[in-house]
Amino acid sequence: AYTPGSIFKIVTAAAALESIPDIQDQTFTCNGVTEYGIDKVTCMENHGQLGLKDAFAQSCNCAFAQIADQLGGKTLQRYAEQFGVTGSISFDGITTAAGKIEAEGQAAVSVAWSAIGQHKDLVNPCVFVSFVGAVANGGVATAPHLVTDITVGGRQTYRAESVSKGRIMSAETAATLQAMM
């Protein structure tokens, strides 16, 4: 498992879309730093005023820190677990490493860093790709497989079956994320 960095903002955006009713109508301010007492979250540049779509497109750490403030650590962690990004998956004889997020009960600055894929966040790349696949699949996760089919001498000898893992987010959230991505 690896520190995901800014790709984790997909998880945070999905959690916000699912749990903050007016998130798409909000405006966030980025002046390059969001302060938490003596701690801070920094951004690569001053993005100014931006909504969720632009914050996502610009990968704005400050905007996502402000979103994390609204979500809170418990909600962020619950959605990361619901989306499956902290888990392990097994397929084709392979079991991946589990990921983790430690946002619940943490200081606000730590929750902000978790929301942007830092702090103590870890994800397995295969698990994360499966999560992104669920976004593309309208919010329904499927088990991955390495080989779709095997053909020998013009005859198909193996064909992988798609196995649904169920809905992990609403179809509306998935559609919004698809448009943002």
mmCIF file of C-alpha atoms in Angstrom:
data_model
loop_
_atom_site.group_PDB
_atom_site.id
_atom_site.type_symbol
_atom_site.label_atom_id
_atom_site.label_comp_id
_atom_site.label_asym_id
_atom_site.label_seq_id
_atom_site.Cartn_x
_atom_site.Cartn_y
_atom_site.Cartn_z
ATOM 1 C CA ALA A 1 0.000 0.000 0.000
ATOM 2 C CA TYR A 2 1.205 3.496 -0.825
ATOM 3 C CA THR A 3 0.452 7.088 0.140
ATOM 4 C CA PRO A 4 -2.097 8.049 -2.512
ATOM 5 C CA GLY A 5 -1.552 11.799 -2.688
ATOM 6 C CA SER A 6 -3.996 13.889 -4.688
ATOM 7 C CA ILE A 7 -5.775 10.946 -6.334
ATOM 8 C CA PHE A 8 -7.464 10.558 -2.934
ATOM 9 C CA LYS A 9 -9.341 13.796 -3.696
ATOM 10 C CA ILE A 10 -11.666 11.600 -5.794
ATOM 11 C CA VAL A 11 -12.672 9.834 -2.560
ATOM 12 C CA THR A 12 -13.070 13.139 -0.709
ATOM 13 C CA ALA A 13 -15.121 14.662 -3.542
ATOM 14 C CA ALA A 14 -17.372 11.587 -3.610
ATOM 15 C CA ALA A 15 -17.844 11.731 0.170
ATOM 16 C CA ALA A 16 -18.708 15.436 -0.073
ATOM 17 C CA LEU A 17 -21.175 14.842 -2.916
ATOM 18 C CA GLU A 18 -22.841 12.088 -0.891
ATOM 19 C CA SER A 19 -23.008 13.931 2.444
ATOM 20 C CA ILE A 20 -22.937 17.734 1.960
ATOM 21 C CA PRO A 21 -26.171 18.728 0.163
ATOM 22 C CA ASP A 22 -24.997 22.114 -1.180
ATOM 23 C CA ILE A 23 -21.353 21.224 -1.908
ATOM 24 C CA GLN A 24 -21.678 22.041 -5.618
ATOM 25 C CA ASP A 25 -23.012 25.508 -4.807
ATOM 26 C CA GLN A 26 -20.227 26.434 -2.392
ATOM 27 C CA THR A 27 -17.201 28.597 -3.103
ATOM 28 C CA PHE A 28 -13.821 27.969 -1.502
ATOM 29 C CA THR A 29 -10.984 30.440 -1.026
ATOM 30 C CA CYS A 30 -7.401 29.469 -1.720
ATOM 31 C CA ASN A 31 -4.634 31.935 -0.928
ATOM 32 C CA GLY A 32 -2.002 29.189 -0.918
ATOM 33 C CA VAL A 33 -2.356 28.231 2.736
ATOM 34 C CA THR A 34 -5.121 27.152 5.134
ATOM 35 C CA GLU A 35 -4.076 27.656 8.736
ATOM 36 C CA TYR A 36 -4.968 25.504 11.731
ATOM 37 C CA GLY A 37 -3.379 27.367 14.626
ATOM 38 C CA ILE A 38 0.352 26.667 14.328
ATOM 39 C CA ASP A 39 -0.252 23.989 11.662
ATOM 40 C CA LYS A 40 -1.208 24.551 8.057
ATOM 41 C CA VAL A 41 -2.138 22.956 4.756
ATOM 42 C CA THR A 42 -0.334 24.441 1.786
ATOM 43 C CA CYS A 43 -1.166 24.609 -1.882
ATOM 44 C CA MET A 44 1.156 24.879 -4.869
ATOM 45 C CA GLU A 45 -0.330 28.253 -5.795
ATOM 46 C CA ASN A 46 -2.998 30.806 -4.935
ATOM 47 C CA HIS A 47 -6.132 29.589 -6.755
ATOM 48 C CA GLY A 48 -8.425 32.358 -5.466
ATOM 49 C CA GLN A 49 -12.172 31.636 -5.399
ATOM 50 C CA LEU A 50 -13.306 28.324 -6.834
ATOM 51 C CA GLY A 51 -16.160 25.858 -6.660
ATOM 52 C CA LEU A 52 -15.904 22.098 -6.234
ATOM 53 C CA LYS A 53 -15.445 21.365 -9.940
ATOM 54 C CA ASP A 54 -12.579 23.856 -10.291
ATOM 55 C CA ALA A 55 -11.054 22.849 -6.940
ATOM 56 C CA PHE A 56 -10.986 19.271 -8.233
ATOM 57 C CA ALA A 57 -9.596 20.286 -11.641
ATOM 58 C CA GLN A 58 -6.883 22.427 -10.022
ATOM 59 C CA SER A 59 -6.204 19.814 -7.306
ATOM 60 C CA CYS A 60 -6.459 22.609 -4.747
ATOM 61 C CA ASN A 61 -5.267 21.465 -1.326
ATOM 62 C CA CYS A 62 -6.756 24.490 0.432
ATOM 63 C CA ALA A 63 -10.244 23.928 -1.003
ATOM 64 C CA PHE A 64 -10.101 20.248 -0.089
ATOM 65 C CA ALA A 65 -8.952 21.175 3.431
ATOM 66 C CA GLN A 66 -12.082 23.325 3.724
ATOM 67 C CA ILE A 67 -14.190 20.426 2.438
ATOM 68 C CA ALA A 68 -12.534 18.169 5.028
ATOM 69 C CA ASP A 69 -13.514 20.659 7.742
ATOM 70 C CA GLN A 70 -17.158 20.159 6.731
ATOM 71 C CA LEU A 71 -16.915 16.388 6.378
ATOM 72 C CA GLY A 72 -15.036 15.718 9.589
ATOM 73 C CA GLY A 73 -12.748 12.771 10.175
ATOM 74 C CA LYS A 74 -15.458 10.259 11.067
ATOM 75 C CA THR A 75 -17.427 10.878 7.870
ATOM 76 C CA LEU A 76 -14.332 10.920 5.648
ATOM 77 C CA GLN A 77 -13.144 7.624 7.114
ATOM 78 C CA ARG A 78 -16.615 6.046 6.855
ATOM 79 C CA TYR A 79 -16.854 6.889 3.149
ATOM 80 C CA ALA A 80 -13.297 5.721 2.421
ATOM 81 C CA GLU A 81 -14.253 2.396 3.965
ATOM 82 C CA GLN A 82 -17.640 2.296 2.170
ATOM 83 C CA PHE A 83 -15.900 2.949 -1.155
ATOM 84 C CA GLY A 84 -13.537 0.066 -0.423
ATOM 85 C CA VAL A 85 -10.285 2.013 -0.760
ATOM 86 C CA THR A 86 -9.014 0.898 2.638
ATOM 87 C CA GLY A 87 -9.682 -2.773 2.047
ATOM 88 C CA SER A 88 -7.921 -5.640 0.385
ATOM 89 C CA ILE A 89 -9.262 -7.547 -2.611
ATOM 90 C CA SER A 90 -8.584 -11.018 -3.920
ATOM 91 C CA PHE A 91 -8.824 -12.024 -7.559
ATOM 92 C CA ASP A 92 -7.135 -14.445 -9.935
ATOM 93 C CA GLY A 93 -5.128 -15.930 -7.061
ATOM 94 C CA ILE A 94 -3.806 -12.568 -5.877
ATOM 95 C CA THR A 95 -4.629 -10.847 -2.596
ATOM 96 C CA THR A 96 -3.681 -7.175 -2.386
ATOM 97 C CA ALA A 97 -2.389 -5.328 0.640
ATOM 98 C CA ALA A 98 -5.002 -3.467 2.639
ATOM 99 C CA GLY A 99 -5.001 0.300 2.842
ATOM 100 C CA LYS A 100 -5.895 2.540 5.745
ATOM 101 C CA ILE A 101 -7.060 5.983 6.674
ATOM 102 C CA GLU A 102 -6.818 7.409 10.182
ATOM 103 C CA ALA A 103 -9.089 10.428 10.092
ATOM 104 C CA GLU A 104 -11.647 9.714 12.811
ATOM 105 C CA GLY A 105 -10.737 11.397 16.080
ATOM 106 C CA GLN A 106 -7.802 13.275 14.545
ATOM 107 C CA ALA A 107 -7.027 16.994 14.716
ATOM 108 C CA ALA A 108 -8.596 19.106 11.973
ATOM 109 C CA VAL A 109 -5.256 19.634 10.212
ATOM 110 C CA SER A 110 -4.683 15.859 10.101
ATOM 111 C CA VAL A 111 -8.175 15.307 8.670
ATOM 112 C CA ALA A 112 -7.407 17.959 6.042
ATOM 113 C CA TRP A 113 -4.163 16.200 5.092
ATOM 114 C CA SER A 114 -6.046 12.870 4.948
ATOM 115 C CA ALA A 115 -8.638 14.405 2.618
ATOM 116 C CA ILE A 116 -5.845 15.248 0.172
ATOM 117 C CA GLY A 117 -4.247 11.808 0.397
ATOM 118 C CA GLN A 118 -1.498 12.488 2.904
ATOM 119 C CA HIS A 119 -1.358 12.155 6.725
ATOM 120 C CA LYS A 120 -1.382 8.365 7.350
ATOM 121 C CA ASP A 121 -3.442 7.385 4.289
ATOM 122 C CA LEU A 122 -2.396 4.251 2.418
ATOM 123 C CA VAL A 123 -4.092 2.604 -0.564
ATOM 124 C CA ASN A 124 -3.272 -0.338 -2.751
ATOM 125 C CA PRO A 125 -3.076 0.749 -6.416
ATOM 126 C CA CYS A 126 -5.217 -2.168 -7.624
ATOM 127 C CA VAL A 127 -7.875 -1.451 -5.012
ATOM 128 C CA PHE A 128 -7.880 2.224 -5.971
ATOM 129 C CA VAL A 129 -8.208 1.426 -9.676
ATOM 130 C CA SER A 130 -11.201 -0.754 -8.761
ATOM 131 C CA PHE A 131 -12.727 2.243 -6.953
ATOM 132 C CA VAL A 132 -12.206 4.448 -10.019
ATOM 133 C CA GLY A 133 -13.751 1.663 -12.110
ATOM 134 C CA ALA A 134 -16.841 1.868 -9.898
ATOM 135 C CA VAL A 135 -17.048 5.594 -10.659
ATOM 136 C CA ALA A 136 -16.949 4.749 -14.378
ATOM 137 C CA ASN A 137 -19.524 1.983 -13.819
ATOM 138 C CA GLY A 138 -22.166 4.309 -12.385
ATOM 139 C CA GLY A 139 -21.248 3.683 -8.746
ATOM 140 C CA VAL A 140 -21.266 -0.126 -8.900
ATOM 141 C CA ALA A 141 -18.020 -1.904 -8.046
ATOM 142 C CA THR A 142 -16.921 -5.071 -9.823
ATOM 143 C CA ALA A 143 -14.159 -7.511 -9.015
ATOM 144 C CA PRO A 144 -11.104 -7.001 -11.204
ATOM 145 C CA HIS A 145 -9.436 -9.709 -13.245
ATOM 146 C CA LEU A 146 -6.082 -9.884 -14.980
ATOM 147 C CA VAL A 147 -7.174 -11.664 -18.143
ATOM 148 C CA THR A 148 -10.491 -11.138 -19.907
ATOM 149 C CA ASP A 149 -10.264 -14.231 -22.054
ATOM 150 C CA ILE A 150 -7.846 -16.793 -23.468
ATOM 151 C CA THR A 151 -8.088 -18.066 -27.012
ATOM 152 C CA VAL A 152 -6.052 -21.046 -28.173
ATOM 153 C CA GLY A 153 -6.091 -22.053 -31.829
ATOM 154 C CA GLY A 154 -9.137 -19.922 -32.538
ATOM 155 C CA ARG A 155 -11.082 -21.494 -29.663
ATOM 156 C CA GLN A 156 -11.856 -19.541 -26.515
ATOM 157 C CA THR A 157 -10.707 -21.617 -23.548
ATOM 158 C CA TYR A 158 -11.357 -19.085 -20.763
ATOM 159 C CA ARG A 159 -13.604 -16.067 -20.314
ATOM 160 C CA ALA A 160 -13.629 -14.032 -17.087
ATOM 161 C CA GLU A 161 -17.000 -13.330 -15.556
ATOM 162 C CA SER A 162 -17.823 -9.863 -14.252
ATOM 163 C CA VAL A 163 -18.673 -10.179 -10.587
ATOM 164 C CA SER A 164 -20.557 -7.260 -9.059
ATOM 165 C CA LYS A 165 -19.455 -6.115 -5.627
ATOM 166 C CA GLY A 166 -22.545 -3.927 -5.316
ATOM 167 C CA ARG A 167 -23.284 -0.213 -5.290
ATOM 168 C CA ILE A 168 -20.722 1.824 -3.353
ATOM 169 C CA MET A 169 -22.044 5.303 -4.261
ATOM 170 C CA SER A 170 -25.136 6.767 -5.855
ATOM 171 C CA ALA A 171 -25.414 6.861 -9.625
ATOM 172 C CA GLU A 172 -25.753 10.653 -9.355
ATOM 173 C CA THR A 173 -22.467 10.962 -7.447
ATOM 174 C CA ALA A 174 -20.722 8.720 -9.984
ATOM 175 C CA ALA A 175 -22.082 10.796 -12.891
ATOM 176 C CA THR A 176 -20.926 14.046 -11.270
ATOM 177 C CA LEU A 177 -17.457 12.602 -10.646
ATOM 178 C CA GLN A 178 -17.290 11.338 -14.242
ATOM 179 C CA ALA A 179 -18.002 14.850 -15.510
ATOM 180 C CA MET A 180 -15.386 16.317 -13.145
ATOM 181 C CA MET A 181 -12.768 13.760 -14.153
#
